[in-house]
């Protein structure tokens, strides 16, 4: 068997992709630091129990046994480890954290998907105010402007809206679950079969249009005005309208849409959800929301929290390759190191050639598409 | 509004033959597909559409990876390949059904771990799981009927339209599983990125499907 093959679903990163990815991480890191977020790093490996609240999509998780025979996992998510950290320490709240690191999810074999993904994000823990959500929305707006040439659209949703609507509709919890699944997955033939039994009820007209209730807020709110909604639903819609108004006032150039038929990113979400996408990407670049019951998985006390993940790999796919300034490759003899170091300091676009002779340095310059500067010929004036 | 050209991955072969008249009835020009020769990709000169002809399982891969916005493929393949994309329309064509079939002497209640031949291991596993039975599944790529006839398997799980092939091979149907039909599926992100163009295309076809459904039910 060859010993130089990668496991399925993994990749090496080098060259422009590695440079672009590092650039994105650096921009994000500066933005978070400038806004006073504290860096947090958690281990790649966690006990399996940490991820019990985690809902698997179409993928599996990497797991292995530790010395005591307990199952440990390569983390598929960054939020639950931070919740675990908070519940096991006496960190005073509120806190604003930021993180960047790799997560691991096993996708369908040979599907072209990668199993190791880089994610950055923030966790605002101990904040019950809507200002925590606004902080995330501002960051989506600012980071997308810093990193992308194409504008992105922010899509808002309400984590428990479907549950509230379906509880009003029927007491049959199995049916509620079936309708919710068909709605989230937009399996329209199945969804229409399931709601057919309510065709004589006043809610039927709403049920019919529900799967298409996403897009421009004005259109969706106008559609909702035709329906007789329960006070509980009205309250959630009213809160959503306030957020839309806030975005339209505070970030007038930011495209915003709403989706009343989508699944929350994870089942621990409890309030507003938000996602960001561009016209070009193959997935969501930003995804987050409020999850006030997150810590309840690890301790008796609940805690207000809002968080957001950023798909660094997808951003890297989209980022425009910056035109690179041609580098100068400095060739010098070992005893000229001080002189070479001086030129290096004075010329930010120069790099040292570690080649042993001029011929090798020429090849190195060709490979790097750099201009060769031969310091053995005399002093270089940059 | 941007001029998004929708990429439509269409399952070639039987599905293609049934879908093309449906698309034409919805005023979608399919001359390029009708005169395709050996070509597999068609950029329409008259409509903002690009058609890709591919095998059913590949249609789901194109969709999953975002290489196509819309896919037209059988529900058997969508289920087997665990498609996570949006299924917006049942086209009401390509109707068939999964069956459990075998030779006349097969005893479904025989107390043994059965060997089942199939092109659809996941669907087969789910079916026997629902019966509380653990079976040995052998993946077969084609002519599944051969499996019980040659002793390779005790029975098969396969799709059949009329049951003719099964009967002609002296096999008997022992159980009926899920029904199958051709579906129109949309990539999740594409629907968010280009809802107007996609819904316009879907609704054009839905009108024809609904009209056809009404004609049949009369």
Coordinates of C-alpha atoms in Angstrom, one line a residue:
Chain A
X1 CA 0.0 0.0 0.0
X2 CA 1.3 3.5 -0.8
X3 CA 2.3 5.4 2.3
X4 CA 1.8 8.9 0.7
X5 CA -2.0 8.8 0.2
X6 CA -4.4 11.0 2.1
X7 CA -7.4 9.6 3.9
X8 CA -10.6 10.3 2.0
X9 CA -12.1 13.7 2.5
X10 CA -8.9 15.4 3.6
X11 CA -6.5 17.7 1.7
X12 CA -3.2 19.6 2.0
X13 CA -3.4 23.3 1.5
X14 CA -0.5 25.3 0.1
X15 CA 0.2 28.1 -2.3
X16 CA -2.4 30.7 -3.0
X17 CA -5.2 28.8 -1.2
X18 CA -3.1 28.6 2.0
X19 CA -2.2 32.3 1.6
X20 CA -5.8 33.4 1.0
X21 CA -7.1 31.3 3.9
X22 CA -4.5 32.8 6.3
X23 CA -5.4 36.3 5.0
X24 CA -9.1 35.6 5.9
X25 CA -8.3 34.3 9.3
X26 CA -6.0 37.3 9.9
X27 CA -8.8 39.8 8.9
X28 CA -11.3 38.0 11.1
X29 CA -8.9 37.8 14.1
X30 CA -8.2 41.5 13.9
X31 CA -11.9 42.4 13.7
X32 CA -12.7 40.3 16.7
X33 CA -9.7 41.5 18.7
X34 CA -10.5 45.2 17.9
X35 CA -14.0 44.7 19.3
X36 CA -12.7 43.3 22.5
X37 CA -13.4 39.5 22.0
X38 CA -11.3 37.1 24.0
X39 CA -9.6 34.2 22.1
X40 CA -10.6 30.7 23.2
X41 CA -9.1 27.4 22.0
X42 CA -10.6 24.1 22.9
X43 CA -9.1 20.6 22.2
X44 CA -9.7 18.8 18.9
X45 CA -10.8 15.8 21.0
X46 CA -13.7 15.8 23.4
X47 CA -15.7 13.2 25.3
X48 CA -18.6 11.9 23.2
X49 CA -21.1 13.1 25.8
X50 CA -20.2 16.8 25.0
X51 CA -21.9 16.4 21.6
X52 CA -25.1 14.6 22.7
X53 CA -27.2 17.7 21.9
X54 CA -25.6 17.9 18.4
X55 CA -27.9 16.9 15.6
X56 CA -26.2 15.1 12.8
X57 CA -27.0 16.1 9.2
X58 CA -26.1 13.8 6.4
X59 CA -22.8 12.9 7.9
X60 CA -21.1 10.9 10.7
X61 CA -18.5 11.7 13.3
X62 CA -15.0 10.5 13.9
X63 CA -14.8 8.6 17.2
X64 CA -12.1 6.6 19.0
X65 CA -11.5 5.1 22.4
X66 CA -9.2 6.6 25.0
X67 CA -7.1 4.7 27.5
X68 CA -10.1 4.2 29.9
X69 CA -12.3 2.8 27.1
X70 CA -14.4 6.0 26.9
X71 CA -15.5 7.2 23.5
X72 CA -13.9 10.4 22.5
X73 CA -14.6 12.4 19.3
X74 CA -13.0 14.7 16.9
X75 CA -15.1 17.8 17.4
X76 CA -17.8 18.4 14.8
X77 CA -18.8 21.7 16.3
X78 CA -17.1 24.5 18.2
X79 CA -20.0 25.8 20.3
X80 CA -20.6 22.8 22.5
X81 CA -17.0 22.5 23.6
X82 CA -17.2 26.2 24.7
X83 CA -20.4 25.5 26.6
X84 CA -18.6 22.5 28.3
X85 CA -15.7 24.9 29.1
X86 CA -18.0 27.5 30.7
X87 CA -19.9 24.9 32.8
X88 CA -16.7 23.4 34.2
X89 CA -15.0 26.7 35.1
X90 CA -16.0 29.7 37.2
X91 CA -15.5 32.2 34.4
X92 CA -17.6 35.2 35.3
X93 CA -20.2 36.3 32.7
X94 CA -20.9 38.1 30.4
X95 CA -18.0 37.2 28.1
X96 CA -17.4 37.7 24.4
X97 CA -15.3 34.8 23.0
X98 CA -13.9 34.2 19.5
X99 CA -12.3 31.1 18.1
X100 CA -10.9 29.6 15.0
X101 CA -10.1 26.0 14.3
X102 CA -10.8 22.8 12.5
X103 CA -14.0 20.7 12.9
X104 CA -14.5 17.1 11.6
X105 CA -17.6 15.6 9.9
X106 CA -17.6 12.5 7.8
X107 CA -19.5 13.2 4.6
X108 CA -20.7 10.7 2.1
X109 CA -17.7 8.9 0.5
X110 CA -16.5 10.1 -2.8
X111 CA -19.0 12.9 -2.9
X112 CA -16.4 15.7 -3.3
X113 CA -17.0 17.0 0.2
X114 CA -14.2 17.5 2.7
X115 CA -14.3 16.0 6.2
X116 CA -12.0 18.6 7.9
X117 CA -13.4 22.1 7.8
X118 CA -12.0 25.3 9.2
X119 CA -14.5 27.4 11.2
X120 CA -14.1 30.7 13.0
X121 CA -16.8 32.3 15.1
X122 CA -17.9 34.1 18.2
X123 CA -19.9 33.3 21.3
X124 CA -21.5 36.1 23.3
X125 CA -22.4 34.4 26.6
X126 CA -24.4 36.1 29.3
X127 CA -26.1 38.6 27.1
X128 CA -29.9 38.5 27.0
X129 CA -30.2 41.8 25.0
X130 CA -30.9 41.9 21.3
X131 CA -27.7 43.9 21.1
X132 CA -25.8 40.6 21.1
X133 CA -27.6 39.6 17.9
X134 CA -27.0 43.1 16.4
X135 CA -23.3 42.7 17.2
X136 CA -23.2 39.5 15.1
X137 CA -25.1 41.2 12.2
X138 CA -22.7 44.1 12.2
X139 CA -19.8 41.7 12.0
X140 CA -21.4 39.8 9.1
X141 CA -21.7 43.1 7.3
X142 CA -18.2 44.4 8.1
X143 CA -16.4 41.1 7.5
X144 CA -18.1 40.4 4.2
X145 CA -17.2 43.9 3.0
X146 CA -13.6 43.5 4.0
X147 CA -13.3 40.0 2.4
X148 CA -15.6 39.8 -0.6
X149 CA -16.2 41.8 -3.7
X150 CA -19.8 40.5 -4.1
X151 CA -22.4 41.7 -1.6
X152 CA -23.9 39.1 0.7
X153 CA -27.5 38.7 1.8
X154 CA -28.4 38.3 5.5
X155 CA -31.3 35.8 6.0
X156 CA -33.2 35.9 9.3
X157 CA -35.4 33.2 10.8
X158 CA -37.0 32.2 14.1
X159 CA -35.8 29.0 15.6
X160 CA -39.0 27.8 17.2
X161 CA -41.6 29.3 14.8
X162 CA -42.4 26.0 13.1
X163 CA -42.9 24.3 16.5
X164 CA -45.2 27.1 17.7
X165 CA -47.3 27.0 14.5
X166 CA -47.6 23.2 14.4
X167 CA -48.5 23.0 18.1
X168 CA -51.4 25.4 17.3
X169 CA -52.4 23.2 14.4
X170 CA -52.5 19.7 15.9
X171 CA -51.8 17.8 19.2
X172 CA -50.4 14.9 17.2
X173 CA -46.7 15.2 17.9
X174 CA -45.7 12.6 15.3
X175 CA -47.6 14.5 12.7
X176 CA -46.1 17.8 13.8
X177 CA -42.6 16.3 13.4
X178 CA -43.5 14.8 9.9
X179 CA -44.8 18.1 8.7
X180 CA -41.8 20.0 10.0
X181 CA -39.4 17.7 8.3
X182 CA -41.2 17.9 5.0
X183 CA -41.4 21.7 5.3
X184 CA -37.7 22.1 6.2
X185 CA -36.6 19.8 3.4
X186 CA -39.1 21.3 1.0
X187 CA -40.4 17.8 0.1
X188 CA -43.4 19.5 -1.4
X189 CA -45.3 16.4 -2.7
X190 CA -45.1 14.8 0.8
X191 CA -45.8 18.1 2.6
X192 CA -48.9 18.7 0.5
X193 CA -50.2 15.2 1.3
X194 CA -49.6 15.8 5.0
X195 CA -51.4 19.1 5.2
X196 CA -54.3 17.9 3.0
X197 CA -56.2 16.8 6.2
X198 CA -56.4 20.4 7.3
X199 CA -58.0 21.6 4.0
X200 CA -61.2 22.6 5.8
X201 CA -59.4 24.6 8.5
X202 CA -58.7 28.4 8.3
X203 CA -55.0 27.8 8.6
X204 CA -54.9 25.8 5.4
X205 CA -54.2 28.9 3.2
X206 CA -51.2 29.7 5.4
X207 CA -50.0 26.1 5.3
X208 CA -50.2 26.1 1.4
X209 CA -47.9 29.1 1.1
X210 CA -45.6 28.3 4.0
X211 CA -42.8 26.5 2.1
X212 CA -42.4 29.6 -0.1
X213 CA -42.4 32.1 2.7
X214 CA -38.8 33.2 2.3
X215 CA -37.3 36.2 0.5
X216 CA -37.9 39.9 0.8
X217 CA -39.3 40.9 4.2
X218 CA -41.9 43.3 2.8
X219 CA -43.4 40.5 0.6
X220 CA -43.5 37.9 3.4
X221 CA -44.9 40.4 6.0
X222 CA -47.6 41.4 3.5
X223 CA -48.5 37.7 3.0
X224 CA -48.6 37.2 6.8
X225 CA -51.0 40.1 7.1
X226 CA -53.6 38.0 5.2
X227 CA -53.6 35.3 8.0
X228 CA -55.1 35.2 11.4
X229 CA -52.1 34.4 13.6
X230 CA -52.0 33.5 17.2
X231 CA -50.7 36.1 19.7
X232 CA -47.6 33.8 20.3
X233 CA -46.8 33.8 16.6
X234 CA -47.6 37.5 16.2
X235 CA -45.1 38.3 19.0
X236 CA -42.3 36.4 17.2
X237 CA -43.1 38.1 13.9
X238 CA -43.2 41.5 15.6
X239 CA -39.7 40.8 17.0
X240 CA -38.5 39.8 13.6
X241 CA -39.9 43.0 12.0
X242 CA -37.9 45.0 14.6
X243 CA -34.7 43.3 13.6
X244 CA -35.4 43.8 9.9
X245 CA -36.1 47.5 10.6
X246 CA -32.9 47.8 12.6
X247 CA -30.9 46.4 9.7
X248 CA -32.6 48.6 7.2
X249 CA -31.9 51.7 9.3
X250 CA -28.4 50.9 10.6
X251 CA -27.0 49.1 7.5
X252 CA -29.1 50.6 4.7
X253 CA -27.0 49.0 2.0
X254 CA -27.2 45.5 3.5
X255 CA -29.5 43.1 1.6
X256 CA -31.8 41.3 4.1
X257 CA -34.3 38.5 3.7
X258 CA -36.3 36.3 6.0
X259 CA -37.1 32.6 5.9
X260 CA -40.1 31.4 7.9
X261 CA -39.8 27.8 6.7
X262 CA -36.2 26.8 7.5
X263 CA -34.7 24.6 10.2
X264 CA -32.6 26.2 12.9
X265 CA -28.9 25.3 12.4
X266 CA -28.9 23.2 15.5
X267 CA -31.7 22.0 17.8
X268 CA -30.2 24.0 20.7
X269 CA -31.2 27.3 19.0
X270 CA -34.0 29.1 20.8
X271 CA -34.5 32.6 19.2
X272 CA -33.5 34.6 16.2
X273 CA -31.4 32.8 13.7
X274 CA -29.3 34.5 11.0
X275 CA -27.3 33.3 8.0
X276 CA -25.2 35.1 5.3
X277 CA -24.8 34.0 1.8
X278 CA -23.6 35.4 -1.5
X279 CA -24.9 34.8 -5.0
X280 CA -21.9 32.7 -5.8
X281 CA -21.2 30.4 -2.9
X282 CA -22.3 26.8 -2.6
X283 CA -23.4 27.2 1.1
X284 CA -23.9 29.7 3.9
X285 CA -20.8 31.7 4.8
X286 CA -22.1 32.9 8.2
X287 CA -24.6 31.1 10.4
X288 CA -25.7 31.8 13.9
X289 CA -28.4 32.7 16.4
X290 CA -29.5 32.7 20.0
X291 CA -29.3 29.6 22.1
X292 CA -30.3 30.5 25.7
X293 CA -30.5 26.9 26.8
X294 CA -27.1 25.7 25.6
X295 CA -25.5 25.5 29.1
X296 CA -28.5 23.5 30.4
X297 CA -26.9 20.5 28.6
X298 CA -24.0 20.6 31.1
X299 CA -25.4 22.3 34.3
X300 CA -28.7 23.1 36.0
X301 CA -28.5 26.8 35.2
X302 CA -29.3 28.2 31.8
X303 CA -27.5 31.2 30.4
X304 CA -28.3 33.6 27.6
X305 CA -26.0 33.2 24.6
X306 CA -25.7 34.2 21.0
X307 CA -23.1 32.8 18.6
X308 CA -22.1 32.7 15.0
X309 CA -19.9 30.4 12.9
X310 CA -18.0 31.5 9.8
X311 CA -17.2 29.0 7.1
X312 CA -13.6 29.8 6.4
X313 CA -13.2 27.2 3.6
X314 CA -16.2 28.6 1.7
X315 CA -14.9 32.1 2.1
X316 CA -11.5 30.9 0.7
X317 CA -13.3 29.4 -2.3
X318 CA -14.9 32.8 -3.0
X319 CA -12.1 35.3 -2.2
X320 CA -10.6 37.1 -5.1
X321 CA -7.0 36.2 -5.6
X322 CA -5.2 39.4 -4.9
X323 CA -2.7 40.5 -7.6
X324 CA 0.6 39.6 -6.1
X325 CA 3.5 42.1 -6.2
X326 CA 6.5 40.5 -7.8
X327 CA 8.9 39.4 -5.1
X328 CA 12.6 40.0 -5.2
X329 CA 14.7 36.9 -4.5
X330 CA 18.0 37.9 -2.9
X331 CA 20.9 35.6 -3.7
X332 CA 24.0 36.0 -1.5
X333 CA 27.0 34.2 -0.1
X334 CA 26.8 32.9 3.5
X335 CA 29.3 35.6 4.6
X336 CA 27.1 38.3 3.2
X337 CA 24.2 37.4 5.5
X338 CA 24.2 40.7 7.4
X339 CA 24.1 42.7 4.1
X340 CA 21.3 40.5 2.8
X341 CA 19.4 40.9 6.1
X342 CA 19.6 44.6 5.8
X343 CA 18.2 44.6 2.2
X344 CA 15.5 42.2 3.4
X345 CA 14.4 44.7 6.2
X346 CA 14.4 47.6 3.8
X347 CA 12.5 45.8 1.0
X348 CA 9.2 44.2 2.2
X349 CA 8.7 42.4 -1.0
X350 CA 12.1 40.6 -0.9
X351 CA 12.9 37.1 0.2
X352 CA 16.1 35.3 0.9
X353 CA 17.4 32.7 -1.5
X354 CA 18.8 29.7 0.5
X355 CA 20.2 28.2 -2.7
X356 CA 23.8 27.2 -2.7
X357 CA 24.8 28.6 -6.1
X358 CA 23.5 31.1 -8.7
X359 CA 22.1 28.5 -11.0
X360 CA 20.0 27.0 -8.3
X361 CA 18.9 30.5 -7.3
X362 CA 17.8 31.2 -10.9
X363 CA 15.7 28.1 -10.8
X364 CA 14.2 29.1 -7.5
X365 CA 13.4 32.6 -8.8
X366 CA 11.7 31.0 -11.8
X367 CA 9.6 28.7 -9.6
X368 CA 8.6 31.6 -7.4
X369 CA 8.1 34.0 -10.4
X370 CA 10.4 36.4 -8.6
X371 CA 13.0 38.8 -9.8
X372 CA 16.5 37.5 -8.9
X373 CA 18.8 40.0 -7.2
X374 CA 22.4 38.9 -7.1
X375 CA 24.0 40.5 -4.0
X376 CA 27.3 38.8 -4.8
X377 CA 27.7 41.4 -7.7
X378 CA 27.7 44.4 -5.3
X379 CA 25.4 46.4 -3.1
X380 CA 21.7 46.4 -4.0
X381 CA 19.8 49.7 -3.9
X382 CA 16.1 48.9 -3.6
Chain B
X1 CA -32.4 41.2 -11.5
X2 CA -29.5 39.2 -12.7
X3 CA -29.6 37.0 -15.8
X4 CA -29.0 33.7 -14.1
X5 CA -28.9 30.7 -16.4
X6 CA -30.3 27.7 -14.6
X7 CA -28.4 24.5 -15.0
X8 CA -30.7 21.5 -15.2
X9 CA -29.4 18.0 -14.7
X10 CA -31.7 15.6 -16.4
X11 CA -31.5 11.8 -16.0
X12 CA -30.7 10.4 -19.4
X13 CA -32.5 7.4 -20.9
X14 CA -36.1 6.5 -19.9
X15 CA -36.6 9.6 -17.7
X16 CA -35.3 11.9 -20.4
X17 CA -37.7 10.4 -23.0
X18 CA -40.7 11.0 -20.6
X19 CA -39.6 14.4 -19.4
X20 CA -38.9 16.0 -22.7
X21 CA -42.6 16.1 -23.9
X22 CA -43.5 17.4 -20.5
X23 CA -41.0 20.3 -20.8
X24 CA -42.1 21.0 -24.3
X25 CA -45.7 21.2 -23.1
X26 CA -44.5 23.8 -20.7
X27 CA -43.1 25.8 -23.6
X28 CA -39.5 24.9 -22.9
X29 CA -37.6 24.3 -26.1
X30 CA -35.9 20.9 -26.1
X31 CA -34.8 20.7 -29.8
X32 CA -31.2 20.5 -28.7
X33 CA -31.9 17.4 -26.5
X34 CA -34.0 15.8 -29.2
X35 CA -31.2 16.2 -31.7
X36 CA -28.4 15.6 -29.2
X37 CA -26.4 12.9 -31.0
X38 CA -23.6 12.1 -28.5
X39 CA -23.6 15.5 -26.8
X40 CA -24.3 15.7 -23.0
X41 CA -24.5 19.4 -22.3
X42 CA -26.7 21.9 -24.1
X43 CA -26.7 25.7 -23.7
X44 CA -30.0 27.0 -24.9
X45 CA -29.8 29.8 -27.4
X46 CA -33.5 30.8 -26.8
X47 CA -33.9 30.4 -23.0
X48 CA -31.7 31.1 -20.0
X49 CA -31.3 27.4 -19.5
X50 CA -28.5 24.9 -19.7
X51 CA -29.3 21.1 -19.8
X52 CA -26.9 18.4 -18.6
X53 CA -27.7 14.8 -19.3
X54 CA -26.4 12.4 -16.7
X55 CA -27.0 9.1 -15.0
X56 CA -29.5 9.3 -12.1
X57 CA -27.0 8.9 -9.2
X58 CA -24.8 11.5 -10.8
X59 CA -27.7 13.9 -11.0
X60 CA -27.9 13.8 -7.2
X61 CA -24.1 14.4 -7.0
X62 CA -24.3 17.4 -9.4
X63 CA -27.1 18.8 -7.2
X64 CA -25.3 18.2 -3.9
X65 CA -22.2 19.9 -5.1
X66 CA -24.1 22.9 -6.6
X67 CA -22.9 22.0 -10.1
X68 CA -26.6 22.0 -11.1
X69 CA -29.4 24.1 -9.8
X70 CA -32.2 21.7 -10.7
X71 CA -32.3 18.0 -11.1
X72 CA -34.8 15.7 -12.7
X73 CA -34.5 12.2 -11.3
X74 CA -36.4 9.2 -9.8
X75 CA -37.4 9.2 -6.2
X76 CA -35.8 5.8 -5.9
X77 CA -32.4 7.3 -6.5
X78 CA -33.1 10.3 -4.3
X79 CA -33.9 8.0 -1.4
X80 CA -31.0 5.6 -2.0
X81 CA -28.5 8.4 -2.3
X82 CA -30.0 10.3 0.7
X83 CA -30.4 13.5 -1.2
X84 CA -30.7 16.5 1.1
X85 CA -31.9 18.9 -1.6
X86 CA -35.3 20.4 -2.0
X87 CA -37.9 18.2 -3.7
X88 CA -40.4 20.7 -5.2
X89 CA -42.4 18.7 -7.7
X90 CA -43.7 15.2 -8.4
X91 CA -43.7 15.1 -12.2
X92 CA -46.2 12.1 -12.1
X93 CA -44.2 10.2 -14.6
X94 CA -41.8 7.2 -14.4
X95 CA -44.2 5.7 -11.9
X96 CA -43.2 2.3 -10.5
X97 CA -42.9 0.6 -7.2
X98 CA -40.3 -1.2 -5.1
X99 CA -41.2 -4.9 -4.6
X100 CA -39.8 -7.9 -2.8
X101 CA -39.6 -10.7 -5.3
X102 CA -38.3 -14.2 -5.6
X103 CA -38.8 -17.7 -6.9
X104 CA -42.2 -19.3 -6.2
X105 CA -40.8 -21.4 -3.4
X106 CA -39.4 -18.5 -1.4
X107 CA -40.7 -18.3 2.2
X108 CA -40.5 -14.8 3.6
X109 CA -41.2 -16.1 7.1
X110 CA -38.5 -18.8 7.0
X111 CA -36.4 -18.7 10.2
X112 CA -33.1 -17.8 8.6
X113 CA -30.9 -14.8 7.8
X114 CA -32.0 -14.1 4.3
X115 CA -29.7 -13.0 1.5
X116 CA -31.2 -10.2 -0.6
X117 CA -29.9 -9.0 -3.9
X118 CA -30.6 -5.4 -4.9
X119 CA -29.4 -2.2 -6.6
X120 CA -30.7 -0.3 -3.6
X121 CA -29.0 -1.5 -0.3
X122 CA -30.2 1.4 1.8
X123 CA -33.8 1.1 0.8
X124 CA -33.6 -2.7 1.3
X125 CA -32.0 -2.3 4.8
X126 CA -34.7 0.2 5.8
X127 CA -37.4 -2.2 4.7
X128 CA -36.1 -5.2 6.6
X129 CA -35.3 -3.0 9.6
X130 CA -39.0 -2.0 9.6
X131 CA -39.8 -5.7 9.8
X132 CA -37.2 -6.3 12.5
X133 CA -35.2 -8.6 10.3
X134 CA -31.4 -8.6 9.8
X135 CA -30.5 -9.6 6.3
X136 CA -27.4 -10.1 4.2
X137 CA -27.5 -7.6 1.3
X138 CA -25.6 -8.2 -1.9
X139 CA -25.2 -5.1 -4.2
X140 CA -26.0 -5.9 -7.8
X141 CA -25.7 -3.3 -10.6
X142 CA -28.1 -4.7 -13.1
X143 CA -30.4 -7.6 -14.1
X144 CA -31.3 -8.1 -10.4
X145 CA -33.8 -10.8 -11.4
X146 CA -30.8 -13.2 -11.9
X147 CA -29.9 -13.2 -8.2
X148 CA -32.6 -15.6 -6.9
X149 CA -32.6 -17.6 -10.2
X150 CA -29.0 -18.4 -9.9
X151 CA -29.0 -19.0 -6.1
X152 CA -26.9 -15.9 -5.5
X153 CA -29.7 -14.5 -3.2
X154 CA -32.9 -15.7 -1.6
X155 CA -34.9 -12.8 -2.9
X156 CA -34.5 -9.3 -4.5
X157 CA -35.7 -5.8 -3.7
X158 CA -36.1 -4.0 -7.0
X159 CA -38.4 -1.5 -8.8
X160 CA -41.0 -2.6 -11.3
X161 CA -43.4 -0.7 -13.4
X162 CA -45.9 -3.4 -14.5
X163 CA -44.3 -6.5 -13.0
X164 CA -43.8 -8.0 -16.5
X165 CA -40.0 -8.5 -16.2
X166 CA -40.5 -10.2 -12.9
X167 CA -43.2 -12.5 -14.2
X168 CA -41.3 -13.3 -17.4
X169 CA -38.4 -14.5 -15.2
X170 CA -40.7 -16.7 -13.3
X171 CA -40.4 -14.7 -10.2
X172 CA -43.3 -13.8 -7.8
X173 CA -43.9 -10.6 -5.9
X174 CA -44.1 -11.2 -2.1
X175 CA -44.4 -7.6 -0.9
X176 CA -44.9 -4.1 -2.1
X177 CA -42.7 -1.3 -0.7
X178 CA -42.6 2.5 -1.5
X179 CA -43.9 3.9 -4.8
X180 CA -41.5 5.7 -7.1
X181 CA -41.9 8.5 -9.5
X182 CA -39.8 11.2 -11.2
X183 CA -39.1 14.3 -9.1
X184 CA -37.9 17.8 -9.7
X185 CA -35.3 18.6 -7.2
X186 CA -33.6 21.9 -6.5
X187 CA -30.2 22.7 -4.9
X188 CA -30.8 24.4 -1.5
X189 CA -28.5 27.3 -2.0
X190 CA -29.7 27.9 -5.6
X191 CA -33.3 28.3 -4.4
X192 CA -32.1 31.0 -2.0
X193 CA -29.9 32.7 -4.5
X194 CA -32.2 32.6 -7.5
X195 CA -35.8 32.1 -6.2
X196 CA -37.6 34.0 -9.0
X197 CA -36.0 32.1 -11.9
X198 CA -36.4 28.7 -10.2
X199 CA -40.0 29.2 -9.1
X200 CA -40.9 30.5 -12.6
X201 CA -39.4 27.3 -14.1
X202 CA -41.0 25.0 -11.6
X203 CA -44.5 26.7 -11.9
X204 CA -44.3 26.5 -15.7
X205 CA -43.9 22.7 -15.3
X206 CA -46.4 22.4 -12.4
X207 CA -49.1 23.8 -14.6
X208 CA -48.6 21.0 -17.1
X209 CA -48.3 18.3 -14.4
X210 CA -51.5 19.5 -12.7
X211 CA -53.4 19.7 -16.0
X212 CA -52.2 16.2 -16.9
X213 CA -53.2 14.9 -13.5
X214 CA -56.7 16.3 -13.9
X215 CA -57.0 14.7 -17.4
X216 CA -56.0 11.3 -16.0
X217 CA -58.3 11.5 -13.0
X218 CA -61.4 12.4 -15.3

